[in-house]
Amino acid sequence: MAQATGRGRVVGDYLLNRQIGSGSFSVVWHAMHRVHGTEVAIKEIVTGKLNKKLQESLMSEIFILKRINHPNIIRLHDIIEVPGKIHIVLEYCKGGDLSMYISRHGSVLEATAKHFMQQLAAGLQVLRDNNLIHRDLKPQNLLLSTNDDKAVLKIADFGFARSLQPRGLAETLCGSPLYMAPEIMQMQKYDAKADLWSVGAILFQLLLQNIVRSTELNFPIDNKDLSPYCKDLCQKLLRRNPVERLTFEEFFNHPFLSQGQPDESRIWAFSRTMDNFPLSEGHPLKNTEESSQEDCLPFPLDNDSSGTEGSPSSVKRRSSMKSTYGFSIDTRERRESTSNALNNIDLTIRYGGTRHRLDNTSFRLESNEFSHETADEPQKSIDQKLVNIQSRGGDPLEMIDQDYVIVSGSSMDLSSSSASSSKANHSHKLGSPPLTSISNTTASASPIPIIGATNTNIYHIGSSESPNSVPGTSQGSMDMLDALEQPSSHGMTRIKSLQHCASAIKELVNEKIGTGSQLEAFSIQLVILAIWKKALHIFHTLAASAVEGSPSQDSARLRSTSKELGTLDMEEFQDVVNIEGSEDISSQIEREFLQEVEHAEEFAKVIEPGSTEMPDAMETIFQAALTLGRHGGVHELLGNMESAALLYSKAVRLLVFLLVEAQSLILNPPFSLTNSDRYRLRTYIDVLNNRQGYSRSQRMSLLNCKDQS
Ligand SMILES: Nc1ncnc2c1ncn2[C@@H]1O[C@H](COP(=O)(O)OP(=O)(O)OP(=O)(O)O)[C@@H](O)[C@H]1O
């Protein structure tokens, strides 16, 4: 359909032909200059769909492309703005992108991989010279001038790129999970070396496509077809710890990338740097140390988050507190009556000893509206157009730096928090005071709006079969995400959302039990209790308001209800009153709650109080989401699209819980997210949703192909 609307359309001096690609926010057209007949690719972006952040990414892309002129970087010819749209006129690459090449050819010869790597290295050298980091290197973003093994490779899609001072560290999460460096995935600070991980993943994929498809995901150490240099490069690029990873200089000078055969002296010099690579017999180089096979995998399959490459600073921590979780249940009381049970359970979850600091350095850029220039308007030079855009907001690169440079240090570091938060434009105090008694918590537990006014958007936590997962599109696109951060203001929707959260986390509890991690299971179980408690409370408040009459009759109650539930209207009260079997809903929630209490009680029996360090439940949930995302990546790489989509969706459910619901729960100490935590969670959800959409669409096309054949 998009092709029909594009073909024959005129944009500036160009006649649109066929659609050749699409991205999350763009459609790419093949087009021709009306006078010269020059072939170009036009990337069309509807600016209205872009939020501030994406507009900035777009400007960043334009600025970077504009200032670089190199055969291995896609060339920017022109920018054409029309009302509501911006068109980036690019050099046309008729070979398509490298992912298409890999699909067509399967694994490539080492010589071809070397050719592409040399070109990629040359392009990256230019970025390096300009202190730029791409952050989203993947085959889809590497375009080819022709469809053969002599093609010139061009780095494209600089939407995520940013300027980076040497040795500067960034902390923003972006990129595609499959090619994303572990330090980005785990939300640690990263530098330009993150790009080198992606290069390693691309090299791995180029060489091992058929192996990856046909067997387990094993690095073929004994693969005789690959030269030691090639394997060495791949292995050294895919070091999980960025410190151990090759430096750019080492990458650029690696013997695999040198044109001819390395001479003898080079071999010996090289041999001294071969610290971990097992070499095949008979090679002049010596193997110095057995390498961990798993360390070579692009996506570690372990669940171990220990060590230096663990969780993000914002979430990772072990509670320094001893077992003061204070979970106690009087079983007799519980059995007496549900309401007694609810009132007598002292649900105090110590999931960590320190509160998150408030880090508000993100989201502080002013909105930059694009000016609308008609297609008839005389064409201006790219520079003039950029000045137009720039005049509304300063130098985008500078702005992006401002936005991305996040105050260093752990976000748990309270000492540094005041300085950063005081600079913030959007300062939100999050969290509610520590509470130990459920019966006193009605008002304090109200969800706290994070950004903007209470919205009325209804968000359904995506199930694995969510109809919202539109193939190839970004289900959780950035413009939706601001709204998604807040729990639904619609009472029943909110309850459903909480139920979804509880069931997602329940799976995690079962998994932890399966692996014998009782303590972690217990701490997460307490979160489940808090979720059910919240659901019950919302339901009771909602039902009581409906039964007791209109808000005019009991305005005080309405006020407190509205505080708790957001913007409730009378229709909803009435709905609840009229819901046949609303009592059933209530008793269903109560039943679930009591069941979970029982499970928690079981855990409590086997855990010795007073001497055990309580794991951080939120951290465990976060880590589990990351692991699911990584495993999704593995499945995607292996072509198991259904499993990949499922795993991505599970990861999203957990992250959405952390982002949307977790802060409203009654926990001690209260759980709160910094602005930068939220930003990272949102971005991560977005990326995973994209991968989920992609996996689903791939699966659909496979099914269609099967149907046709
Ligand atoms: N100059 C070009 N020549 C030929 N094909 C292109 C060109 N630019 C883009 N494409 C094709 O269009 C696809 C989408 O490109 P685009 O840069 O718009 O998306 P993207 O930004 O990579 O997507 P996302 O935002 O989801 O990462 C590319 O993967 C490629 O196949």
XYZ file of C-alpha atoms and ligand atoms in Angstrom:
740
model
C 0.000 0.000 0.000
C 2.856 2.320 0.866
C 4.260 1.647 -2.573
C 1.097 2.844 -4.221
C 1.116 6.085 -2.324
C 4.763 6.695 -3.063
C 5.261 5.796 -6.684
C 5.036 8.779 -8.970
C 5.011 11.269 -6.128
C 7.335 14.215 -6.473
C 9.511 15.339 -3.593
C 11.587 18.377 -4.377
C 13.308 17.556 -7.634
C 12.918 13.852 -7.168
C 10.376 11.414 -8.492
C 9.585 8.652 -6.026
C 9.756 5.156 -7.367
C 9.430 2.050 -5.204
C 9.763 1.549 -1.472
C 13.073 -0.066 -0.642
C 12.972 -0.226 3.095
C 11.436 1.016 6.262
C 12.548 1.744 9.776
C 10.684 2.335 12.988
C 9.906 5.882 12.030
C 10.745 6.064 8.374
C 9.984 4.769 4.937
C 12.815 4.614 2.436
C 12.105 5.174 -1.252
C 14.084 4.655 -4.377
C 13.853 7.913 -6.326
C 15.320 9.690 -9.322
C 16.304 13.256 -9.961
C 13.833 14.655 -12.470
C 16.495 16.388 -14.537
C 19.729 14.446 -14.105
C 18.209 11.013 -13.608
C 20.485 10.445 -10.613
C 19.291 7.555 -8.491
C 18.893 8.320 -4.792
C 17.312 6.832 -1.702
C 14.882 9.098 0.100
C 14.236 8.478 3.744
C 10.855 9.946 4.556
C 10.005 10.714 8.143
C 6.705 11.999 9.452
C 7.925 14.561 11.935
C 4.611 14.777 13.738
C 5.127 11.228 14.956
C 8.442 12.057 16.495
C 8.715 13.124 20.062
C 11.364 15.520 21.157
C 13.958 12.842 21.638
C 13.445 11.360 18.209
C 13.539 14.765 16.595
C 16.888 15.263 18.214
C 18.059 11.884 16.928
C 16.991 12.908 13.471
C 18.885 16.157 13.664
C 21.895 14.335 14.981
C 21.761 11.985 12.015
C 21.575 14.877 9.592
C 24.405 16.777 11.208
C 26.689 13.815 11.323
C 26.021 12.811 7.747
C 26.452 16.346 6.628
C 29.856 16.747 8.089
C 31.314 13.490 6.815
C 32.296 12.763 3.266
C 33.801 9.324 2.966
C 33.189 6.335 0.676
C 32.338 4.117 3.642
C 29.797 6.453 5.167
C 26.469 6.944 3.452
C 26.412 10.257 1.606
C 23.799 12.898 2.344
C 22.721 14.732 -0.805
C 19.915 16.903 0.363
C 17.209 17.556 2.933
C 13.709 18.368 1.790
C 11.132 19.504 4.275
C 7.431 19.635 3.491
C 4.667 20.218 5.999
C 4.708 17.399 8.496
C 7.546 15.507 6.832
C 11.239 15.616 6.342
C 13.008 13.846 3.509
C 16.634 12.892 3.729
C 18.039 12.399 0.276
C 20.796 9.807 0.448
C 23.175 8.143 -1.905
C 21.405 5.066 -3.253
C 22.937 1.693 -2.452
C 21.590 -0.784 -4.899
C 23.081 -3.746 -3.063
C 20.619 -3.176 -0.206
C 21.862 -3.776 3.285
C 24.223 -6.381 4.671
C 21.431 -8.354 6.325
C 19.910 -8.900 2.881
C 23.299 -9.942 1.586
C 23.655 -12.472 4.397
C 20.154 -13.823 3.777
C 20.925 -14.218 0.101
C 24.384 -15.731 0.476
C 24.304 -17.463 3.847
C 27.723 -17.486 5.413
C 30.342 -15.702 3.382
C 33.905 -16.633 2.552
C 36.516 -15.385 4.917
C 37.932 -13.234 2.121
C 34.561 -11.559 1.672
C 34.158 -11.070 5.400
C 37.589 -9.523 5.429
C 36.644 -7.206 2.574
C 33.548 -6.003 4.421
C 35.421 -5.699 7.692
C 38.106 -3.588 6.051
C 35.469 -1.249 4.729
C 33.689 -1.139 8.045
C 36.993 -0.406 9.757
C 37.675 2.438 7.335
C 34.247 3.924 8.066
C 34.708 3.512 11.790
C 38.119 5.144 11.560
C 36.386 8.246 10.248
C 33.862 8.167 13.077
C 36.691 7.711 15.518
C 38.593 10.657 14.073
C 35.471 12.721 14.609
C 34.883 11.383 18.119
C 31.640 9.828 17.056
C 30.084 6.661 18.352
C 27.449 4.977 16.193
C 25.758 2.830 18.866
C 23.518 0.904 16.486
C 25.850 -0.992 14.206
C 24.080 -3.979 12.717
C 23.842 -5.537 9.263
C 20.632 -3.598 8.499
C 22.557 -0.370 8.912
C 25.431 -1.356 6.639
C 24.522 -0.621 3.049
C 26.157 -2.050 -0.042
C 26.844 -0.263 -3.321
C 26.312 -3.472 -5.312
C 25.071 -6.956 -4.703
C 28.367 -8.810 -4.971
C 31.388 -9.492 -2.882
C 33.183 -6.442 -4.272
C 30.510 -4.094 -2.971
C 31.506 -0.953 -1.159
C 30.094 -1.012 2.344
C 28.645 2.162 3.780
C 27.711 2.826 7.370
C 24.202 4.276 7.604
C 21.529 5.209 10.115
C 23.157 7.574 12.519
C 19.990 8.166 14.488
C 21.561 6.834 17.659
C 24.997 8.198 17.009
C 26.455 10.777 19.257
C 29.546 12.772 19.790
C 31.857 11.341 22.377
C 34.931 12.896 23.796
C 37.904 10.555 23.961
C 37.593 8.338 26.984
C 34.171 9.818 27.664
C 31.571 7.449 28.933
C 27.974 7.389 27.944
C 25.160 5.809 29.834
C 22.225 5.877 27.469
C 20.705 2.658 26.318
C 20.239 2.281 22.619
C 21.005 -0.078 19.793
C 19.651 -3.470 18.845
C 19.926 -6.276 21.392
C 21.438 -8.705 18.918
C 24.424 -6.509 18.283
C 24.342 -4.548 21.492
C 27.439 -4.606 23.636
C 26.931 -6.237 27.035
C 27.848 -3.069 28.837
C 25.028 -1.246 27.049
C 22.606 -4.104 27.604
C 23.420 -4.084 31.259
C 23.125 -0.348 31.322
C 26.601 0.286 32.494
C 28.565 3.183 31.224
C 30.146 2.542 27.896
C 32.450 4.203 25.473
C 33.129 3.943 21.774
C 34.275 0.364 22.287
C 30.637 -0.640 22.382
C 30.729 -0.242 18.594
C 33.537 -2.773 18.456
C 31.398 -5.396 20.124
C 28.810 -4.857 17.404
C 31.532 -5.234 14.787
C 32.465 -8.553 16.389
C 28.851 -9.718 16.333
C 28.579 -8.762 12.668
C 31.810 -10.586 11.811
C 30.588 -13.600 13.736
C 27.347 -13.569 11.826
C 29.017 -13.088 8.455
C 31.255 -16.078 8.945
C 29.101 -18.417 10.880
C 25.641 -17.954 9.558
C 25.289 -21.562 8.438
C 26.940 -22.952 11.532
C 24.702 -20.890 13.748
C 21.664 -22.106 11.904
C 22.515 -25.758 11.809
C 24.012 -26.424 15.211
C 24.116 -25.047 18.668
C 25.458 -21.609 19.257
C 29.078 -22.590 19.675
C 32.028 -20.670 18.582
C 33.692 -23.066 16.189
C 37.114 -22.944 17.726
C 38.222 -25.892 15.661
C 36.823 -24.584 12.434
C 39.650 -25.245 10.021
C 38.201 -22.969 7.355
C 38.809 -19.853 9.348
C 42.250 -18.410 9.700
C 43.653 -17.869 13.177
C 43.692 -14.138 12.513
C 40.055 -14.135 11.678
C 39.095 -16.123 14.742
C 41.358 -14.048 16.888
C 39.754 -10.835 15.753
C 36.261 -12.174 16.284
C 37.136 -13.429 19.698
C 38.837 -10.257 20.805
C 36.004 -8.095 19.601
C 33.504 -10.199 21.479
C 35.088 -9.819 24.866
C 32.271 -9.064 27.251
C 34.401 -6.859 29.365
C 35.101 -3.720 27.332
C 38.429 -3.315 29.082
C 39.588 -6.632 27.658
C 38.113 -5.902 24.252
C 40.416 -4.717 21.484
C 41.078 -1.027 21.360
C 40.243 0.810 18.173
C 43.927 1.039 17.329
C 44.341 -2.689 17.793
C 41.264 -3.264 15.687
C 42.413 -1.017 12.871
C 45.856 -2.632 12.917
C 44.752 -6.187 13.358
C 46.482 -8.548 10.910
C 43.153 -9.895 9.700
C 42.362 -6.508 8.246
C 45.725 -5.916 6.631
C 45.632 -6.205 2.879
C 48.200 -8.905 2.179
C 49.640 -11.737 4.187
C 51.349 -10.538 7.300
C 55.107 -10.774 7.146
C 57.137 -12.892 9.532
C 57.997 -10.073 11.930
C 54.373 -9.095 12.132
C 53.400 -12.639 12.925
C 55.767 -12.674 15.843
C 54.699 -9.294 17.060
C 51.152 -10.453 16.794
C 51.877 -13.676 18.623
C 52.776 -11.729 21.704
C 49.396 -10.114 21.753
C 47.533 -13.380 21.325
C 46.650 -13.787 24.912
C 43.693 -16.049 24.821
C 43.384 -17.640 21.501
C 43.773 -21.389 21.020
C 45.494 -21.939 17.708
C 45.344 -24.853 15.429
C 48.306 -27.169 15.419
C 51.186 -26.408 13.144
C 50.626 -22.706 13.171
C 53.684 -20.676 14.030
C 51.822 -18.920 16.755
C 51.553 -20.400 20.156
C 48.462 -20.827 22.188
C 49.009 -19.244 25.524
C 45.837 -19.846 27.389
C 42.674 -21.804 27.038
C 39.873 -19.485 26.270
C 36.446 -19.753 27.677
C 34.210 -20.756 24.854
C 31.290 -19.015 26.397
C 33.219 -15.807 26.559
C 33.229 -15.765 22.794
C 29.506 -15.948 22.451
C 27.841 -12.785 21.394
C 25.106 -13.485 23.910
C 26.169 -15.069 27.123
C 23.779 -17.772 28.078
C 24.522 -17.686 31.734
C 22.364 -16.093 34.331
C 25.285 -15.069 36.355
C 25.313 -11.372 36.796
C 28.107 -11.323 39.250
C 31.375 -9.602 38.743
C 32.150 -6.360 37.120
C 29.641 -6.685 34.371
C 26.595 -7.053 36.494
C 23.531 -5.003 36.657
C 23.146 -1.311 36.123
C 24.284 0.902 38.837
C 20.783 2.075 39.346
C 19.350 -1.286 40.117
C 22.209 -3.485 41.138
C 22.837 -3.750 44.760
C 22.682 -6.282 47.477
C 20.894 -5.262 50.536
C 23.386 -4.611 53.220
C 20.648 -5.199 55.722
C 20.351 -8.422 57.483
C 17.031 -10.067 57.502
C 14.774 -7.329 58.664
C 12.191 -7.994 56.042
C 9.647 -8.300 58.785
C 7.408 -10.668 56.971
C 5.156 -12.305 59.473
C 1.840 -13.930 59.101
C -0.428 -15.100 61.778
C -2.056 -18.043 60.126
C -4.883 -18.305 62.597
C -5.895 -14.736 62.031
C -5.680 -15.200 58.322
C -8.039 -18.124 58.423
C -10.517 -16.287 60.563
C -11.492 -13.884 57.913
C -10.054 -12.398 54.820
C -10.289 -8.851 56.001
C -8.574 -9.742 59.227
C -5.873 -11.419 57.277
C -5.454 -8.383 55.127
C -5.181 -6.148 58.087
C -2.881 -8.312 60.128
C -0.254 -9.123 57.599
C 2.756 -7.043 58.197
C 4.006 -6.761 54.692
C 7.312 -5.077 54.897
C 9.572 -5.805 52.039
C 13.156 -4.819 52.441
C 14.377 -5.032 48.935
C 17.339 -2.753 49.374
C 18.978 -0.569 51.896
C 19.311 2.640 49.947
C 16.883 4.682 48.019
C 17.543 5.505 44.420
C 18.847 8.914 43.958
C 16.933 11.344 41.883
C 18.742 11.831 38.657
C 17.019 14.291 36.443
C 19.623 15.058 33.874
C 17.590 13.613 31.057
C 14.681 15.215 29.290
C 15.898 18.669 29.739
C 16.050 19.782 26.160
C 13.603 22.273 24.827
C 11.302 21.123 22.115
C 12.563 21.756 18.620
C 9.804 22.028 16.134
C 10.765 21.545 12.559
C 9.802 24.384 10.311
C 7.534 23.520 7.493
C 8.679 24.431 4.115
C 6.619 23.623 1.080
C 7.875 21.463 -1.732
C 7.520 24.420 -4.097
C 9.810 26.595 -2.103
C 13.148 27.072 -3.844
C 15.642 24.489 -2.721
C 18.015 25.803 -0.130
C 21.472 24.529 0.483
C 21.759 21.797 3.090
C 23.576 24.269 5.252
C 20.766 26.787 5.095
C 18.265 24.104 5.933
C 20.300 22.977 8.819
C 20.595 26.519 10.030
C 16.805 26.688 9.876
C 16.438 23.648 12.028
C 19.330 24.547 14.223
C 18.122 28.076 14.877
C 15.285 26.579 16.858
C 17.467 24.693 19.192
C 21.207 25.230 18.993
C 23.713 22.692 17.839
C 22.037 19.296 17.975
C 25.264 17.526 18.747
C 25.904 19.795 21.613
C 22.354 19.320 22.781
C 22.620 15.607 22.478
C 25.741 15.699 24.566
C 23.978 17.684 27.199
C 21.199 15.228 27.240
C 23.299 12.132 27.240
C 26.038 13.073 29.585
C 24.626 11.785 32.770
C 26.183 12.571 36.087
C 28.728 9.889 36.674
C 28.701 7.545 39.571
C 26.186 5.070 40.781
C 22.650 6.268 40.749
C 22.409 4.788 44.167
C 24.978 7.217 45.321
C 23.001 9.550 47.497
C 25.878 11.899 47.953
C 25.906 12.891 44.327
C 22.201 13.042 43.902
C 21.485 16.440 45.216
C 23.842 18.104 42.817
C 22.349 16.455 39.823
C 18.791 16.802 40.855
C 19.113 20.409 41.673
C 19.969 21.116 38.081
C 16.971 19.330 36.781
C 14.102 20.951 35.026
C 11.729 18.152 35.847
C 12.170 17.282 39.401
C 9.825 14.651 40.712
C 10.043 13.348 44.173
C 9.178 9.723 43.875
C 8.137 7.096 46.283
C 5.959 7.075 49.322
C 7.071 6.944 52.898
C 7.996 3.575 54.293
C 4.880 1.844 55.445
C 4.516 -1.200 57.512
C 0.833 -1.424 58.049
C -1.410 -1.984 55.134
C -4.476 -0.678 56.866
C -3.004 2.795 57.154
C -1.829 3.173 53.642
C -4.742 4.156 51.509
C -3.828 7.710 50.762
C -0.077 7.322 50.734
C -0.148 4.517 48.277
C -1.615 6.508 45.471
C 0.291 6.270 42.259
C 2.403 9.298 41.768
C 2.259 10.868 38.332
C 5.720 10.888 36.855
C 5.575 13.069 33.816
C 2.847 15.483 32.970
C -0.729 15.402 34.056
C -2.697 12.281 34.713
C -3.518 10.779 31.412
C -6.439 8.664 30.471
C -4.566 6.244 28.279
C -5.319 2.677 29.017
C -2.321 0.498 28.947
C -2.601 -3.223 28.749
C 0.478 -4.994 29.836
C 1.410 -6.854 26.683
C 0.886 -10.543 26.840
C 2.880 -12.756 24.581
C -0.045 -12.857 22.232
C -0.762 -9.196 22.475
C -2.601 -7.930 19.438
C -0.725 -4.692 19.924
C 2.412 -6.252 18.599
C 2.176 -4.955 15.111
C 4.821 -6.705 13.072
C 7.631 -4.453 12.032
C 6.472 -1.514 14.019
C 7.488 -0.197 17.333
C 4.731 -1.201 19.701
C 6.246 0.786 22.485
C 7.333 3.706 20.425
C 8.681 6.661 22.253
C 5.668 8.889 21.753
C 3.492 6.345 23.543
C 5.900 5.642 26.292
C 5.457 8.822 28.257
C 1.846 7.880 28.682
C 2.646 4.288 29.451
C 4.700 5.181 32.473
C 1.700 5.841 34.595
C -0.573 3.183 35.951
C -3.940 3.239 34.277
C -6.416 5.622 35.827
C -9.210 3.232 34.954
C -9.787 1.081 38.014
C -10.623 -2.219 36.383
C -7.910 -1.827 33.773
C -5.486 -1.131 36.551
C -6.528 -4.294 38.335
C -6.023 -6.299 35.161
C -2.647 -4.725 34.707
C -1.691 -5.701 38.238
C -2.904 -9.235 37.624
C -0.708 -9.449 34.527
C 2.252 -8.210 36.525
C 1.614 -10.748 39.247
C 1.439 -13.607 36.775
C 4.620 -12.485 34.983
C 6.476 -12.306 38.265
C 4.962 -15.590 39.410
C 6.715 -17.271 36.498
C 9.926 -15.844 37.794
C 9.273 -17.123 41.299
C 8.708 -20.619 39.905
C 11.886 -20.350 37.916
C 13.826 -19.337 41.015
C 12.354 -22.225 42.951
C 13.394 -24.501 40.102
C 16.975 -23.322 40.349
C 16.988 -23.592 44.123
C 17.189 -19.848 44.692
C 14.732 -19.865 47.568
C 15.692 -16.558 49.004
C 15.315 -14.736 45.716
C 12.036 -16.527 45.149
C 10.875 -15.379 48.555
C 11.789 -11.768 48.029
C 9.980 -11.716 44.690
C 7.044 -13.495 46.264
C 6.695 -10.565 48.641
C 6.430 -8.252 45.664
C 3.627 -10.436 44.338
C 1.866 -10.054 47.648
C 2.210 -6.319 47.418
C 0.750 -6.416 43.911
C -2.291 -8.412 44.977
C -2.730 -6.227 47.975
C -2.789 -3.234 45.714
C -5.302 -4.859 43.399
C -7.555 -5.723 46.302
C -7.344 -2.295 47.722
C -8.236 -0.699 44.398
C -11.132 -3.037 43.933
C -12.520 -2.474 47.397
C -12.244 1.257 47.122
C -13.878 1.210 43.741
C -16.712 -1.056 44.801
C -17.305 0.744 48.079
C -17.577 4.068 46.283
C -20.030 2.633 43.830
C -22.186 1.031 46.459
C -22.210 3.864 48.894
C -23.637 6.305 46.458
C -22.762 9.234 44.293
C -19.820 11.469 44.917
C -22.132 14.214 46.102
C -23.288 11.943 48.896
C -19.854 11.033 49.911
C -17.477 13.530 48.451
C -14.778 12.822 50.976
C -14.621 9.201 49.904
C -14.623 10.160 46.280
C -11.729 12.484 46.831
C -9.690 9.792 48.468
C -10.726 7.277 45.831
C -9.782 9.580 43.029
C -6.477 10.146 44.652
C -5.868 6.460 44.677
C -7.224 5.532 41.316
C -6.664 8.611 39.240
C -9.549 10.069 37.347
C -12.498 7.881 38.072
C -15.895 8.932 36.875
C -19.317 7.921 37.996
C -19.798 5.734 34.979
C -17.068 3.523 36.182
C -18.489 3.331 39.691
C -21.764 2.404 38.150
C -20.104 -0.170 35.929
C -18.663 -1.804 38.950
C -21.972 -1.783 40.777
C -23.605 -3.299 37.738
C -20.970 -5.838 37.013
C -22.699 -9.063 37.624
C -20.516 -11.054 39.881
C -18.381 -8.169 40.996
C -18.267 -10.055 44.240
C -16.727 -12.899 42.334
C -13.997 -10.608 41.148
C -13.413 -9.508 44.666
C -13.285 -13.013 46.053
C -11.128 -14.106 43.139
C -8.589 -11.446 43.990
C -8.819 -12.311 47.654
C -8.330 -15.964 46.855
C -5.279 -15.225 44.790
C -3.957 -13.021 47.510
C -4.403 -15.635 50.175
C -2.826 -18.275 48.009
C 0.179 -16.054 47.578
C 0.249 -15.421 51.315
C 0.352 -19.153 51.803
C 3.216 -19.507 49.363
C 5.090 -16.749 51.102
C 4.476 -18.491 54.363
C 6.023 -21.651 52.967
C 9.094 -19.721 51.981
C 9.239 -18.026 55.341
C 9.334 -21.396 57.069
C 12.515 -22.472 55.343
C 14.294 -19.182 55.689
C 15.922 -18.466 58.931
C 14.915 -14.998 60.053
C 17.480 -12.588 61.354
C 20.516 -14.050 59.711
C 19.875 -13.962 56.022
C 20.739 -11.215 53.638
C 17.641 -10.372 51.706
C 18.156 -10.132 47.945
C 16.888 -7.133 46.132
C 13.637 -8.254 44.536
C 13.522 -5.422 42.025
C 17.057 -6.120 40.966
C 16.234 -9.780 40.529
C 13.260 -8.881 38.372
C 15.351 -6.496 36.352
C 18.111 -9.036 35.855
C 15.575 -11.637 34.824
C 14.215 -9.259 32.195
C 17.707 -8.682 30.815
C 18.370 -12.386 30.689
C 15.100 -12.984 28.866
C 16.029 -10.256 26.402
C 19.428 -11.818 25.797
C 17.911 -15.228 25.314
C 15.427 -13.673 22.923
C 18.431 -12.377 20.998
C 19.944 -15.846 20.848
C 16.718 -17.331 19.558
C 16.385 -14.579 17.011
C 19.902 -15.252 15.844
C 19.100 -18.936 15.561
C 15.998 -18.172 13.555
C 13.573 -19.362 16.255
C 11.371 -16.378 15.791
C 8.433 -17.614 17.811
C 10.530 -18.272 20.883
C 12.376 -15.013 20.370
C 9.121 -13.054 20.305
C 7.881 -14.859 23.399
C 11.068 -14.203 25.325
C 11.122 -10.550 24.305
C 7.525 -10.218 25.366
C 8.231 -11.732 28.781
C 11.147 -9.374 29.216
C 8.933 -6.451 28.322
C 6.286 -7.489 30.840
C 8.816 -7.435 33.660
C 10.314 -4.131 32.600
C 6.887 -2.589 32.227
C 6.113 -3.725 35.741
C 9.230 -1.960 37.027
C 8.449 1.154 35.048
C 4.718 1.416 35.512
C 3.544 -0.366 38.623
C 6.425 -1.053 40.960
C 6.601 2.436 42.393
C 3.005 2.432 43.505
C 3.392 -0.673 45.659
C 3.639 -0.557 49.390
C 7.168 -1.651 50.021
C 9.707 -0.823 52.606
C 11.797 0.987 51.695
C 9.633 2.341 48.903
C 10.840 1.580 45.427
C 11.502 4.549 43.251
C 13.123 5.125 39.913
C 15.300 7.999 38.920
C 14.501 9.835 35.718
C 17.469 8.213 34.091
C 16.343 4.763 35.284
C 12.969 5.416 33.730
C 14.482 6.654 30.553
C 16.608 3.554 30.278
C 13.705 1.272 31.050
C 11.575 2.989 28.461
C 14.275 2.778 25.852
C 14.907 -0.836 26.640
C 11.221 -1.657 26.425
C 11.112 0.115 23.104
C 14.065 -1.805 21.733
C 12.654 -5.119 22.915
C 9.267 -4.314 21.476
C 10.941 -3.587 18.185
C 12.723 -6.916 18.239
C 9.477 -8.584 19.236
C 7.653 -6.991 16.323
C 10.460 -7.947 13.986
C 10.525 -11.567 15.201
C 6.783 -11.832 14.787
C 6.849 -10.390 11.301
C 9.668 -12.760 10.329
C 7.677 -15.641 11.698
C 4.595 -14.546 9.777
C 6.561 -14.309 6.531
C 8.000 -17.774 7.133
C 4.528 -19.159 7.722
C 3.260 -17.424 4.581
C 6.142 -18.870 2.569
C 5.340 -22.344 3.896
C 1.660 -21.900 3.044
C 2.512 -20.884 -0.491
C 4.932 -23.723 -1.132
N 20.609 4.769 0.974
C 19.970 3.606 0.914
N 20.088 2.817 -0.167
C 19.449 1.623 -0.221
N 18.681 1.133 0.754
C 18.520 1.878 1.868
C 19.144 3.152 2.000
N 18.828 3.670 3.207
C 18.037 2.750 3.803
N 17.846 1.688 3.007
C 17.050 0.494 3.346
O 16.001 0.868 4.190
C 16.100 0.176 5.435
C 15.619 1.064 6.556
O 16.476 2.147 6.675
P 16.294 3.252 7.776
O 17.607 3.890 7.979
O 15.157 4.138 7.503
O 15.753 2.422 8.964
P 16.388 2.330 10.352
O 16.533 3.720 10.855
O 17.597 1.474 10.218
O 15.314 1.582 11.179
P 15.244 1.614 12.710
O 14.940 3.025 13.058
O 14.117 0.687 12.980
O 16.581 1.148 13.185
C 17.567 -0.231 5.546
O 17.737 -1.346 6.368
C 17.901 -0.514 4.091
O 17.501 -1.812 3.739
